[in-house]
Coordinates of C-alpha atoms and ligand atoms in Angstrom, one line a residue:
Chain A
X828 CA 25.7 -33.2 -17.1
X829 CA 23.9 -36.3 -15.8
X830 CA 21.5 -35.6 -12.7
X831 CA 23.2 -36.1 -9.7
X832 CA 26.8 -35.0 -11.1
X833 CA 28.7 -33.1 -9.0
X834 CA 27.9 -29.6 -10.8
X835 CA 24.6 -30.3 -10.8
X836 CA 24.3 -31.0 -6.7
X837 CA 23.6 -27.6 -5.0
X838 CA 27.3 -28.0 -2.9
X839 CA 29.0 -28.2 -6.7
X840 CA 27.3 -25.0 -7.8
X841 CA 28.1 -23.3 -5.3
X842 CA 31.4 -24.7 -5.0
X843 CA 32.3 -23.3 -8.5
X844 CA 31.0 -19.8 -7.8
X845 CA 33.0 -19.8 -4.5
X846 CA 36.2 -21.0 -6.3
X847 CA 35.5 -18.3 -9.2
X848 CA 34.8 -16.0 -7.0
X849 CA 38.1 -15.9 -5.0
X850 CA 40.1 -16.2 -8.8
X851 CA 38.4 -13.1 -9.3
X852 CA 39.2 -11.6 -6.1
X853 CA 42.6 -12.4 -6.8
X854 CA 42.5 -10.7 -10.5
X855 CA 41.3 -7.4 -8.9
X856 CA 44.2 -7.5 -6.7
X857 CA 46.6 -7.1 -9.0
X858 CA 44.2 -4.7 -11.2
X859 CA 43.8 -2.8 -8.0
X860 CA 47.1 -2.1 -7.1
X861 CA 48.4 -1.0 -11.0
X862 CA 45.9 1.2 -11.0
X863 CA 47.3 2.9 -7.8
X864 CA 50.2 3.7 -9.8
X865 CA 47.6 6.1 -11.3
X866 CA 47.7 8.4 -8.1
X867 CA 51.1 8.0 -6.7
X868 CA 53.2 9.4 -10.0
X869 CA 51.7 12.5 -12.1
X870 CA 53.9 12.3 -15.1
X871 CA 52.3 8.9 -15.6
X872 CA 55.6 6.9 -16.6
X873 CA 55.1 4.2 -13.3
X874 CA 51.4 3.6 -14.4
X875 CA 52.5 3.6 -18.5
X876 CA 55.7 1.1 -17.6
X877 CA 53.2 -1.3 -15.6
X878 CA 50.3 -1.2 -18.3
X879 CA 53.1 -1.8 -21.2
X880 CA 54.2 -4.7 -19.4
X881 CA 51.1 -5.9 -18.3
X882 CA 50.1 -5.7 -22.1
X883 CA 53.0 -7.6 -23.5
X884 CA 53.8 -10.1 -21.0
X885 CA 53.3 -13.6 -22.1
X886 CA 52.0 -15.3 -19.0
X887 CA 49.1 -12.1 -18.7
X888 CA 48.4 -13.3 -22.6
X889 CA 47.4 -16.9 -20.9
X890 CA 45.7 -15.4 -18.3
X891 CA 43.1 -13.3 -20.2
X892 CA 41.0 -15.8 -21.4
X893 CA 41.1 -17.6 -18.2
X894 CA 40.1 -14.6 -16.4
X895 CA 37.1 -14.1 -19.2
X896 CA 36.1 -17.9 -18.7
X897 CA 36.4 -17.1 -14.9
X898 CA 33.9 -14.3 -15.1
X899 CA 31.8 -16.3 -17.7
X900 CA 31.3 -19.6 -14.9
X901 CA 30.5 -17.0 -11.8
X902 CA 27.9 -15.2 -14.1
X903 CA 26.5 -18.4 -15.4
X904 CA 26.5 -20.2 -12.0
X905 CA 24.7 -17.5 -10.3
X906 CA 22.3 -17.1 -12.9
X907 CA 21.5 -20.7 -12.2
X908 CA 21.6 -21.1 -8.4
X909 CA 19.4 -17.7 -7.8
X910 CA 16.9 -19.0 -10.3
X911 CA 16.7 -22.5 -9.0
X912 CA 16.7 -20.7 -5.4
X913 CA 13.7 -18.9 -6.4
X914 CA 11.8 -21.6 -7.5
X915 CA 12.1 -23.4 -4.1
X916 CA 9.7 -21.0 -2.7
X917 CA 6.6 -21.1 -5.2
X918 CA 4.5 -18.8 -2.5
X919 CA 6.0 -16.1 -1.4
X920 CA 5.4 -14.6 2.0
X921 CA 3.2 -11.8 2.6
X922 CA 4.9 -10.1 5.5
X923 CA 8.9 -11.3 6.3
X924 CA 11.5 -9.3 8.2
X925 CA 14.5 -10.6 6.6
X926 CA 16.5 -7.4 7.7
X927 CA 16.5 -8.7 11.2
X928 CA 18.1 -12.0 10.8
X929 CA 20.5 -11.4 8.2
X930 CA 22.6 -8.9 6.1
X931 CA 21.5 -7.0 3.1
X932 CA 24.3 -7.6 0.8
X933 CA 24.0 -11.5 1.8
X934 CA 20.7 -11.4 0.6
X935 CA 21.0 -9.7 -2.9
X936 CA 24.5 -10.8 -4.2
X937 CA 22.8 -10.9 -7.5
X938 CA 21.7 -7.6 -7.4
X939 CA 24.8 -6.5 -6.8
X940 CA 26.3 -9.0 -9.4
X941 CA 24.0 -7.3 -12.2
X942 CA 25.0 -4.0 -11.2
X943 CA 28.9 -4.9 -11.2
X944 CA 28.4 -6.4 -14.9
X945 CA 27.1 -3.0 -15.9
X946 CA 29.8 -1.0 -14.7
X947 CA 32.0 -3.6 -16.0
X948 CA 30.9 -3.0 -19.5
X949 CA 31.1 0.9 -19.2
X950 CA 34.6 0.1 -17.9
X951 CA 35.6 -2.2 -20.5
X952 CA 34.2 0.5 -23.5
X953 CA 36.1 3.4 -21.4
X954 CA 39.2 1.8 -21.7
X955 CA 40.4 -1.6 -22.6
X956 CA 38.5 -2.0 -26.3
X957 CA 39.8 1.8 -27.0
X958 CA 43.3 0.2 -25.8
X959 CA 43.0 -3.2 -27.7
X960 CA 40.7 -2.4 -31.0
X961 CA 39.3 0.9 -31.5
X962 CA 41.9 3.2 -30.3
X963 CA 41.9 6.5 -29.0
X964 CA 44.1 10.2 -30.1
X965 CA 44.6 10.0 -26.0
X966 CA 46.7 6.7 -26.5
X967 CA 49.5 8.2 -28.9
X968 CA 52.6 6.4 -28.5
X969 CA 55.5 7.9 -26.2
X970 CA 58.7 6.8 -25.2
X971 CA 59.6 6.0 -21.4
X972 CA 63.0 5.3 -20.5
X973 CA 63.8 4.2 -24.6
X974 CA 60.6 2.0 -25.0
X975 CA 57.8 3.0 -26.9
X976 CA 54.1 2.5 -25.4
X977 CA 50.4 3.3 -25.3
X978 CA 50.1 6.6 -23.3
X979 CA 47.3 4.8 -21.0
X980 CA 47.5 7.2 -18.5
X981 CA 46.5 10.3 -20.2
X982 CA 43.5 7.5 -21.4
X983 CA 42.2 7.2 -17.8
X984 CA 43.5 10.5 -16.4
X985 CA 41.6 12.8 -19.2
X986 CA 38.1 10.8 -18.3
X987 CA 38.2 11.8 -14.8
X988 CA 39.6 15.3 -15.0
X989 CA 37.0 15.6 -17.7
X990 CA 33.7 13.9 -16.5
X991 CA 32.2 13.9 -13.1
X992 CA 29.6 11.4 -14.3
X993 CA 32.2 9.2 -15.3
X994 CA 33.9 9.5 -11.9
X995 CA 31.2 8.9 -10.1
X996 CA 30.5 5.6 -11.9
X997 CA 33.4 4.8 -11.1
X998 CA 33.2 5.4 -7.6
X999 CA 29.9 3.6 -7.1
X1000 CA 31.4 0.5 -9.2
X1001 CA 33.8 0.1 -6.3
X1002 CA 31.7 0.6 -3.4
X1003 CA 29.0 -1.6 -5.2
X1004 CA 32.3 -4.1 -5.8
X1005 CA 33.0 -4.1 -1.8
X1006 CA 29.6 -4.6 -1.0
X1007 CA 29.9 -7.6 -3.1
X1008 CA 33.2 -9.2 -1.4
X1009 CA 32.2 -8.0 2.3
X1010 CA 29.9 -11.0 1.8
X1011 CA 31.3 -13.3 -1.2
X1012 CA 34.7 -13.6 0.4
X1013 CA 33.8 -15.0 4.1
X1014 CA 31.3 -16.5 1.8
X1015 CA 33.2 -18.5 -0.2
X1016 CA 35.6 -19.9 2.7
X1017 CA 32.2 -20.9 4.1
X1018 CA 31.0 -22.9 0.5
X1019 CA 34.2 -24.2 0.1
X1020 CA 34.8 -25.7 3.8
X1021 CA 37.2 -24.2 5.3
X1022 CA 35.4 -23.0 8.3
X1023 CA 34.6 -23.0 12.1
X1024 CA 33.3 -21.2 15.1
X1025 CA 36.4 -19.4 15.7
X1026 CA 37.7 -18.7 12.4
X1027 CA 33.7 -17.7 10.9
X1028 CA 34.8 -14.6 12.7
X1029 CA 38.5 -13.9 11.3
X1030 CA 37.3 -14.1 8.1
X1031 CA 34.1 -12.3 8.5
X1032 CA 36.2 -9.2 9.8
X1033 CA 38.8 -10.3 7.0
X1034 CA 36.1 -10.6 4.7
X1035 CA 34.6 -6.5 5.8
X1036 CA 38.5 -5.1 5.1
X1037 CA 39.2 -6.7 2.0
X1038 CA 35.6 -4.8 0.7
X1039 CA 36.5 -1.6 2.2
X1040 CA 40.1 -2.0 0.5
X1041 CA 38.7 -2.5 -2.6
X1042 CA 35.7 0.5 -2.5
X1043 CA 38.8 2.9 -1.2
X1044 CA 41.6 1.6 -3.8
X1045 CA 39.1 2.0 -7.2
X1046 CA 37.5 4.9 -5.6
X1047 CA 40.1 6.9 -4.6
X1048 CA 41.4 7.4 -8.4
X1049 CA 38.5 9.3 -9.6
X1050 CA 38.0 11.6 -6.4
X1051 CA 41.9 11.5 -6.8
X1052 CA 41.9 13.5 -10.5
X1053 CA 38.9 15.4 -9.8
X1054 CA 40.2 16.8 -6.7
X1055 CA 43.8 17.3 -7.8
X1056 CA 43.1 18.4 -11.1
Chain B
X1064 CA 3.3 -8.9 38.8
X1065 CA 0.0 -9.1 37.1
X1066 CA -0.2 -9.4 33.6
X1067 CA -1.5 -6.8 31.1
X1068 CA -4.6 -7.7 29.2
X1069 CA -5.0 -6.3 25.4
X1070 CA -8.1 -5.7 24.6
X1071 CA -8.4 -5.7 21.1
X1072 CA -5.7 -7.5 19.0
X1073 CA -5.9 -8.1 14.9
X1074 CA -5.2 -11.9 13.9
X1075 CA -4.6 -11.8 10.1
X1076 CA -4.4 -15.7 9.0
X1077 CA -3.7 -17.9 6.2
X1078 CA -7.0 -20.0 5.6
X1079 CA -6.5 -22.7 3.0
X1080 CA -8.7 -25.5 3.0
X1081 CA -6.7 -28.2 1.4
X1082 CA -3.3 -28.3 -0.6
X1083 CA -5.1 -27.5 -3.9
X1084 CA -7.0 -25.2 -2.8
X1085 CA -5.9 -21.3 -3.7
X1086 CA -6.0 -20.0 0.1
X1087 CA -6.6 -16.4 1.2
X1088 CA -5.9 -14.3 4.5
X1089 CA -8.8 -13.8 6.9
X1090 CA -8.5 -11.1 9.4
X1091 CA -10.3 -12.3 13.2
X1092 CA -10.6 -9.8 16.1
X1093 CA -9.8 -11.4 19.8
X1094 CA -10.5 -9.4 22.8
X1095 CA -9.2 -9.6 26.4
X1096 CA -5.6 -11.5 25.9
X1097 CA -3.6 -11.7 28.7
X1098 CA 0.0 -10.7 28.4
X1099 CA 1.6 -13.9 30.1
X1100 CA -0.4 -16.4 27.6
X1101 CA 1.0 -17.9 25.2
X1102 CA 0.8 -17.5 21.6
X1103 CA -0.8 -20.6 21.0
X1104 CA -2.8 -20.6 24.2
X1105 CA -4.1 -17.2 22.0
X1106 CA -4.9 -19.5 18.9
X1107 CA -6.9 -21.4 21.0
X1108 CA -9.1 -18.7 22.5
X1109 CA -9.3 -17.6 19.0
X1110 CA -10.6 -21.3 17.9
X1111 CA -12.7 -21.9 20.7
X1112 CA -14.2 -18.5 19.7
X1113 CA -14.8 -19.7 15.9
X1114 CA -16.0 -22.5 17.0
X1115 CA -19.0 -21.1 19.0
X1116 CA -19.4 -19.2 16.0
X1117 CA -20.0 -22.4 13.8
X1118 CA -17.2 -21.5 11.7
X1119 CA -14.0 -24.0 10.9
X1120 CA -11.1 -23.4 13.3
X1121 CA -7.5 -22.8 12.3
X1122 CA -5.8 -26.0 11.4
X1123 CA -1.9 -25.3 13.5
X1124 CA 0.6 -27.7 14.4
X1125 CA 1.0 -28.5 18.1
X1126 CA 2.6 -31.4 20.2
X1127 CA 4.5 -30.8 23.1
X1128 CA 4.2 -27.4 24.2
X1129 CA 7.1 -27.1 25.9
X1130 CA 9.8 -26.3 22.9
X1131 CA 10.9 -30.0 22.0
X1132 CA 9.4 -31.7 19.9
X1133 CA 9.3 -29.1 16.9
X1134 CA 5.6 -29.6 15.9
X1135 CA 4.7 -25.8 16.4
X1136 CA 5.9 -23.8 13.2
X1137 CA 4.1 -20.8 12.1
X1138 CA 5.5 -18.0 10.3
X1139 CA 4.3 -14.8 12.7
X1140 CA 4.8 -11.3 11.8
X1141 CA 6.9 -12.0 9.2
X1142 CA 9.7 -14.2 11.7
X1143 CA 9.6 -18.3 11.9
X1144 CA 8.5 -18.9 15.5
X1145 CA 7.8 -15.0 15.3
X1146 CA 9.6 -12.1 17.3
X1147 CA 11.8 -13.7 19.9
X1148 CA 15.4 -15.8 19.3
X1149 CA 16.0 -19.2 20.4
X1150 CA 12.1 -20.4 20.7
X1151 CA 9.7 -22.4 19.2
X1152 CA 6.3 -20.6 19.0
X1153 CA 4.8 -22.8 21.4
X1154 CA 7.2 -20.9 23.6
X1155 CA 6.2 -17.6 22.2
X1156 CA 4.2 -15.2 24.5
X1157 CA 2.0 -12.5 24.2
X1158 CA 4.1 -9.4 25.8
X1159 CA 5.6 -9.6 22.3
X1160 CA 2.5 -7.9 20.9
X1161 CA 1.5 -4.8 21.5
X1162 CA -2.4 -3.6 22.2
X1163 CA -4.4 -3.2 18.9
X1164 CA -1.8 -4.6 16.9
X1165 CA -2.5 -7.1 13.8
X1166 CA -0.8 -10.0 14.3
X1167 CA -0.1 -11.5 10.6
X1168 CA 0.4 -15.5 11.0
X1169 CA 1.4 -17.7 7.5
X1170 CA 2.3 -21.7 6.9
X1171 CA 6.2 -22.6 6.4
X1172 CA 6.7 -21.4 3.0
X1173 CA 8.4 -23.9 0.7
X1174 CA 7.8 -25.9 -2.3
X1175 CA 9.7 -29.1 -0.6
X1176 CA 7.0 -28.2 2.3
X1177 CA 3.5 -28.5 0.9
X1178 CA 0.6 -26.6 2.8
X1179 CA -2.2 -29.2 4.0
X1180 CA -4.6 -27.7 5.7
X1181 CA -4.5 -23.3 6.8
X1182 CA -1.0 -23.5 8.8
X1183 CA -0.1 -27.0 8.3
X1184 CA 2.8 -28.0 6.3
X1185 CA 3.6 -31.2 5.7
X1186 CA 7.4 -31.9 6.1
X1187 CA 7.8 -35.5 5.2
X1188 CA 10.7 -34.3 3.3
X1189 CA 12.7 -34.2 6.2
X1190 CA 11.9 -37.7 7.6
X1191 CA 12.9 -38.8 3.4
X1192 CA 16.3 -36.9 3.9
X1193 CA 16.9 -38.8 7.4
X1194 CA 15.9 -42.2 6.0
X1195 CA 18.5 -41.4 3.1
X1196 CA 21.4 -41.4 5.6
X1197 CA 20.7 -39.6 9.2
X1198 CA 21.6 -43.3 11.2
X1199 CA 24.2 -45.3 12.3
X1200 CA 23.6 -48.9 10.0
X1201 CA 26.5 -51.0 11.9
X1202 CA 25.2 -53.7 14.5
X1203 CA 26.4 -51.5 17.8
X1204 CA 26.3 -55.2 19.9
X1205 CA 26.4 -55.0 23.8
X1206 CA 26.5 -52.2 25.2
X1207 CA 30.5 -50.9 25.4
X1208 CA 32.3 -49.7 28.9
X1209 CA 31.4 -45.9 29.2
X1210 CA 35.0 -44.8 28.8
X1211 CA 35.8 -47.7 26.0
X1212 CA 35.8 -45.5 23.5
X1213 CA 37.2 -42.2 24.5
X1214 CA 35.6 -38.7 23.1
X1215 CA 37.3 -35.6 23.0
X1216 CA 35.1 -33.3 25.4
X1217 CA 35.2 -30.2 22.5
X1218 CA 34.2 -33.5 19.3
X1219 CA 31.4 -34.5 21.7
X1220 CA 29.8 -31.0 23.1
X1221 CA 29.6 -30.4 19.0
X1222 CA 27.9 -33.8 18.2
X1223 CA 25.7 -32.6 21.3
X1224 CA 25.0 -28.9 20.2
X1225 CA 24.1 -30.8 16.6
X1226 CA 21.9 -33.3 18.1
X1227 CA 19.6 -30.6 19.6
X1228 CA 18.0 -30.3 16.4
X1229 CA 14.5 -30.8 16.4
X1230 CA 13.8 -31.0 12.8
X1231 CA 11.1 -28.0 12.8
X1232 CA 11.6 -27.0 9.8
X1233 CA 12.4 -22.9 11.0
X1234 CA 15.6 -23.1 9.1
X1235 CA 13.7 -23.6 5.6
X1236 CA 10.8 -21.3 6.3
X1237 CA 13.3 -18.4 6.9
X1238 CA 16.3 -19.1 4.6
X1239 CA 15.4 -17.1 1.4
X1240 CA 16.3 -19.4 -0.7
X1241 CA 14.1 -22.1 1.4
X1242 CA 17.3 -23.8 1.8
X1243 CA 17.6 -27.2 4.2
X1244 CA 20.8 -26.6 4.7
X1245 CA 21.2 -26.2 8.8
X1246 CA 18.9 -28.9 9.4
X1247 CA 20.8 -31.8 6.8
X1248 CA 24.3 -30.1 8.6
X1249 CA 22.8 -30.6 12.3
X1250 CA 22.1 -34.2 11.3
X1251 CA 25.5 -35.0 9.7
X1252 CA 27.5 -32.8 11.6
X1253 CA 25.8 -34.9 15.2
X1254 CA 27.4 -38.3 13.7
X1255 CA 30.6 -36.8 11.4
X1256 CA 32.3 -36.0 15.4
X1257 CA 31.7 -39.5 16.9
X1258 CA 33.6 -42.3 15.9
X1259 CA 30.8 -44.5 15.7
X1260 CA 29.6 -42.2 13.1
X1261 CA 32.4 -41.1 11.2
X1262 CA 32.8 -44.6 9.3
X1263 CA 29.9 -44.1 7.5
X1264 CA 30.2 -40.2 7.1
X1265 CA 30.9 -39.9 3.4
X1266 CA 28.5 -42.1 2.1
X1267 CA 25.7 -40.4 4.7
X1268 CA 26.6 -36.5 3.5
X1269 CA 26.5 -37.4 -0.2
X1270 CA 23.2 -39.6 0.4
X1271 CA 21.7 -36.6 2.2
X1272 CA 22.8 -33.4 0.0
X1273 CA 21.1 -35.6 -2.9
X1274 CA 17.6 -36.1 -1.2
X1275 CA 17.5 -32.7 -0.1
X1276 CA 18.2 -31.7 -3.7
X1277 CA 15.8 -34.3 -5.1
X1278 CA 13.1 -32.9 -2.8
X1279 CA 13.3 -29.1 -4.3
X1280 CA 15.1 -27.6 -1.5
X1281 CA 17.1 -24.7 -2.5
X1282 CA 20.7 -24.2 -1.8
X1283 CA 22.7 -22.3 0.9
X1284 CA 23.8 -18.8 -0.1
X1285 CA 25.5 -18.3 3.5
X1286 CA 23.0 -15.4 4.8
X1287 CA 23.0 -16.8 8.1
X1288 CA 19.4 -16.0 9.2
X1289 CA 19.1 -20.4 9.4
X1290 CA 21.1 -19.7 12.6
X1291 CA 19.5 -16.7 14.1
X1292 CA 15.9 -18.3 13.7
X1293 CA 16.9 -21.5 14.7
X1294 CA 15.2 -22.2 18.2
X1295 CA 18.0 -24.3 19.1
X1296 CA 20.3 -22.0 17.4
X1297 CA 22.8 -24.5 15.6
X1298 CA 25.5 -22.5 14.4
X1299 CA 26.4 -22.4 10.2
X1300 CA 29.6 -24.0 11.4
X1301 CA 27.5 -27.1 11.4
X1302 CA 27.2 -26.0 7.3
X1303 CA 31.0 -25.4 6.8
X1304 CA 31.5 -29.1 8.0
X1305 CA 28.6 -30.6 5.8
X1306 CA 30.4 -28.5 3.0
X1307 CA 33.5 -30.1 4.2
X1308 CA 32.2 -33.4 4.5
X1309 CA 30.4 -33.3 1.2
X1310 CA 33.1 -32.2 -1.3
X1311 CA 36.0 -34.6 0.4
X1312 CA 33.5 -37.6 0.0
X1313 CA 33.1 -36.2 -3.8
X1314 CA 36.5 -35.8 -4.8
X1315 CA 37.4 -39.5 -3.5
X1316 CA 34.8 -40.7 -5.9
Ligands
HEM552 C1 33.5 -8.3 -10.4 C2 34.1 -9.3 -9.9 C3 33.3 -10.3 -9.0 C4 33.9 -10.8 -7.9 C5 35.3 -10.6 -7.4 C6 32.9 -11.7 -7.3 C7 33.2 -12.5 -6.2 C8 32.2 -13.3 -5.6 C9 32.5 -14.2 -4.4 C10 33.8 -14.4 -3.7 C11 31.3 -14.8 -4.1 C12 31.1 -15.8 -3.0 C13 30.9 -17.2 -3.5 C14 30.3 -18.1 -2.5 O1 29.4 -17.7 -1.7 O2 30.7 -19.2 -2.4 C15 30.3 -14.3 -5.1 C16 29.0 -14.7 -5.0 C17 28.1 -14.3 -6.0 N1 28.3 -13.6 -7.1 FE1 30.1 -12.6 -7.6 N2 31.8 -11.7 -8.0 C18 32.0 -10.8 -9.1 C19 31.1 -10.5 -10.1 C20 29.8 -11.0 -10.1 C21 28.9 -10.7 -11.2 C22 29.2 -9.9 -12.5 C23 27.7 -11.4 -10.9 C24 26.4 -11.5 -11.6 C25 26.0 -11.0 -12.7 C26 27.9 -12.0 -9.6 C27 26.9 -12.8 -9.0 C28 27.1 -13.4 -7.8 C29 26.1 -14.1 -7.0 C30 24.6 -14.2 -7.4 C31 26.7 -14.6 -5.9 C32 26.0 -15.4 -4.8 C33 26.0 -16.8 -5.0 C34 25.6 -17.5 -3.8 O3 25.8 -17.0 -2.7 O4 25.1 -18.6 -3.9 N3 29.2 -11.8 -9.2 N4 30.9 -13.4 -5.9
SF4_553 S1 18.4 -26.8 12.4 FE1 17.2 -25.6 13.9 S2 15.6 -24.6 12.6 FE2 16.4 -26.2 11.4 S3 15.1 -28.0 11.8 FE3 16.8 -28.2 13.2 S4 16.1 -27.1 15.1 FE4 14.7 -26.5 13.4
FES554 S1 4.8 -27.8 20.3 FE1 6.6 -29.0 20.6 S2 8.1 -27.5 20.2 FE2 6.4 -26.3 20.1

């Protein structure tokens, strides 16, 4: 990248983690409601039939390593922009009252960030490399309606019945997740432009729901098991 | 009503006696401050007070006195233009403080902004980022018929509430990321509205953004403290449309 290119102005970074950010967004939409299924059929076959297809399906096969190269940019990019934002203040201040003029979350996105690729690995171990390598007794194949597939729910149903640590994770991940997007997602409208007095405020509210939809949807499965079962 | 005195307040300062040198905090005591002075008016009590003394007297920035000009900065009690909205310190007063309080008083912090002497900052970096595009470069020739050129009243109350920048520097010193940001949006966003402006406006937000990089500025992370610090309070709008502005002009390229 010359100096001066656009992903090297300040606007481009942030532009890419805006744009990333949003794909993202959009990923855990879908993920989110799947994983509803979870809670809303016991014997599992809604949540086994939507995992099945979600693992065969050609166009989900193009998507994964979009996603992953998604994920890899956001990560990247903020490592970059918080470290380059850092350095524009060599002397720190002795006293500052940031918590006046401005949000928590706002101010440690990449706090929050680190946090989320933590519980991302746990999640990824927990589940998706025992569905795609290592496997798992848990997964043995059944038959729903004539097809034969993975028996991911009794994967992700057993964990929670059986682990309150692990459903608390799980919990935090979300909230820590909605904490993330009550900020990124007004955020990235902001970065990206699309912007004004009188919508700053739509999608500030906009921005507060989609969080709280996303700590509720993720952390409603866990509390959902435990409770129930 | 007639002002409460404090007797006894606690000025913890940042002494530095030139840009290289290390600087420290010195803590001065100043007795019988009236309530209704001014914060400065304090500083100079304080100064006339170290100067009997026969010690140096704090080095602050100070013009017009009256919240205009944008000389005053200061960084009190951990606040730019300390604990009040919408003013300039020079506007500041000292019922904000309370009686034996320490007062804690540092320089705009920010590498683009280099300390010169105790609370002086010098922030030639904003005149660089004006001189990179903040102007109008077309010959404007006589001057036109006041309704010639007609201006939607909500395009030219914007251009207005952007113009009211006064280029103090409070949106850096606070933004955590020491970001220039608001002030670079104020001066695009006062000429991006008006038609004499707009003809230049892409080549003007892509000049600016670059300075303002060149110069070590960090970038926005949307916290919005810029806004609430702001003594003129330009809104982050301002930023959306230098966003705007900026990545349109980029994408033509
Ligand atoms: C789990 C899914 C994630 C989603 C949906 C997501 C979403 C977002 C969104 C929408 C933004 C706002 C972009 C903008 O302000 O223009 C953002 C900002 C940010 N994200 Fe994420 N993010 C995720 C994970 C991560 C991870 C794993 C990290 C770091 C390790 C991270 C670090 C950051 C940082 C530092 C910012 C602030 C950048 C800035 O404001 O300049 N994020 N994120
Ligand atoms: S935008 Fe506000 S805080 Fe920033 S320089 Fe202008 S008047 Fe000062
Ligand atoms: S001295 Fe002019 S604005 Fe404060």
């Amino acid at each position: 990248m010359s100096k001066g290119s656009f992903l090297n102005a300040s606007i481009g970074r942030k532009f890419l983690m805006s744009i990333t950010g949003l794909f993202l967004i959009m990923f855990l939409m879908v993920h989110m409601s799947i994983n509803l299924l979870l809670i809303f059929d016991d014997s599992g076959d809604l949540y086994n039939i939507a995992a099945h297809f979600m693992a065969t399906n050609p166009l989900i096969k193009i998507m994964e390593p979009i996603l992953a190269l998604g994920f890899v940019i956001h990560i990247a990019w903020s490592l970059i922009i918080t470290y380059q934002n850092m350095k524009a203040r060599p002397v720190n201040y002795a006293k500052t009252e940031q918590g006046i003029n401005s949000a928590w979350a706002s101010r440690n996105m990449l706090i929050l960030g680190a946090m989320l690729f933590i519980y991302m690995g746990i999640h990824l171990a927990n589940f998706w490399w025992k569905m795609k390598f290592a496997g798992d007794p848990l997964l043995e194949h059944i038959t729903v309606k004539g097809v034969e597939m993975e028996n991911a729910y009794a994967l992700v149903s057993e964990l929670f019945k059986n682990s309150v640590i692990f459903s608390i994770v799980y919990i935090l991940g979300g909230w820590l997740l909605g904490l993330h997007i009550s900020h990124g997602f007004w955020s990235a409208f902001q970065t990206i432009g699309l912007n004004n007095q009188i919508w700053r405020k739509r999608l500030f509210i906009v921005a507060k729901v989609i969080g709280w939809i996303f700590t509720i949807g993720f952390g409603i499965i866990p509390i959902y098991f435990m409770i129930k079962f | 009503m007639a002002d409460i005195t404090l007797n006894k307040i606690y000025v913890k300062v940042w002494r530095q006696n030139s840009p290289k040198d290390s600087g420290r905090f010195e803590t001065y005591e100043v007795e019988n401050i009236s309530q209704g002075s001014s914060f400065l008016e304090m500083l100079d009590i304080l100064n006339d007070n170290l100067i009997r003394e026969g010690k140096d007297p704090i080095a602050f920035d100070h013009d017009c006195r009256e919240g205009i000009c944008g000389m005053c900065s200061l960084y009190v009690n951990g606040r730019a233009h300390g604990p009040d909205r919408d003013i300039t310190t020079c506007q500041l007063h000292m019922r904000k403080f309370k009686e034996g309080e320490t007062i804690t008083i540092e320089p705009w912090r920010a590498g683009a902004f280099p300390v010169i002497k105790d609370l002086i900052v010098d922030r030639t970096a904003f005149e660089k980022i004006q001189q990179a595009g903040g102007f109008v470069s077309v010959n404007t020739g006589g001057v036109p018929d006041g309704n010639a050129i007609p201006i939607s009243k909500v395009d030219a109350d914007e251009a207005m509430d952007a113009a009211a920048c006064i280029g103090c520097g409070a949106c850096v010193a606070t933004c955590k990321n020491s970001s220039a940001m608001l002030f670079v949006a104020a001066k695009v966003s006062q000429f991006a509205k008006l038609p004499q402006g707009k003809v230049e406006g892409a080549r003007r937000a892509k000049a600016m953004v670059a300075k303002m990089d060149e110069l070590g500025f960090g970038g926005c992370t949307n916290t919005g403290a810029c806004e609430l610090e702001c003594p003129k309070a330009i809104s982050i709008s301002h930023i959306a449309r230098l966003n705007r502005e900026y990545l349109v002009a980029k994408l033509a390229d």
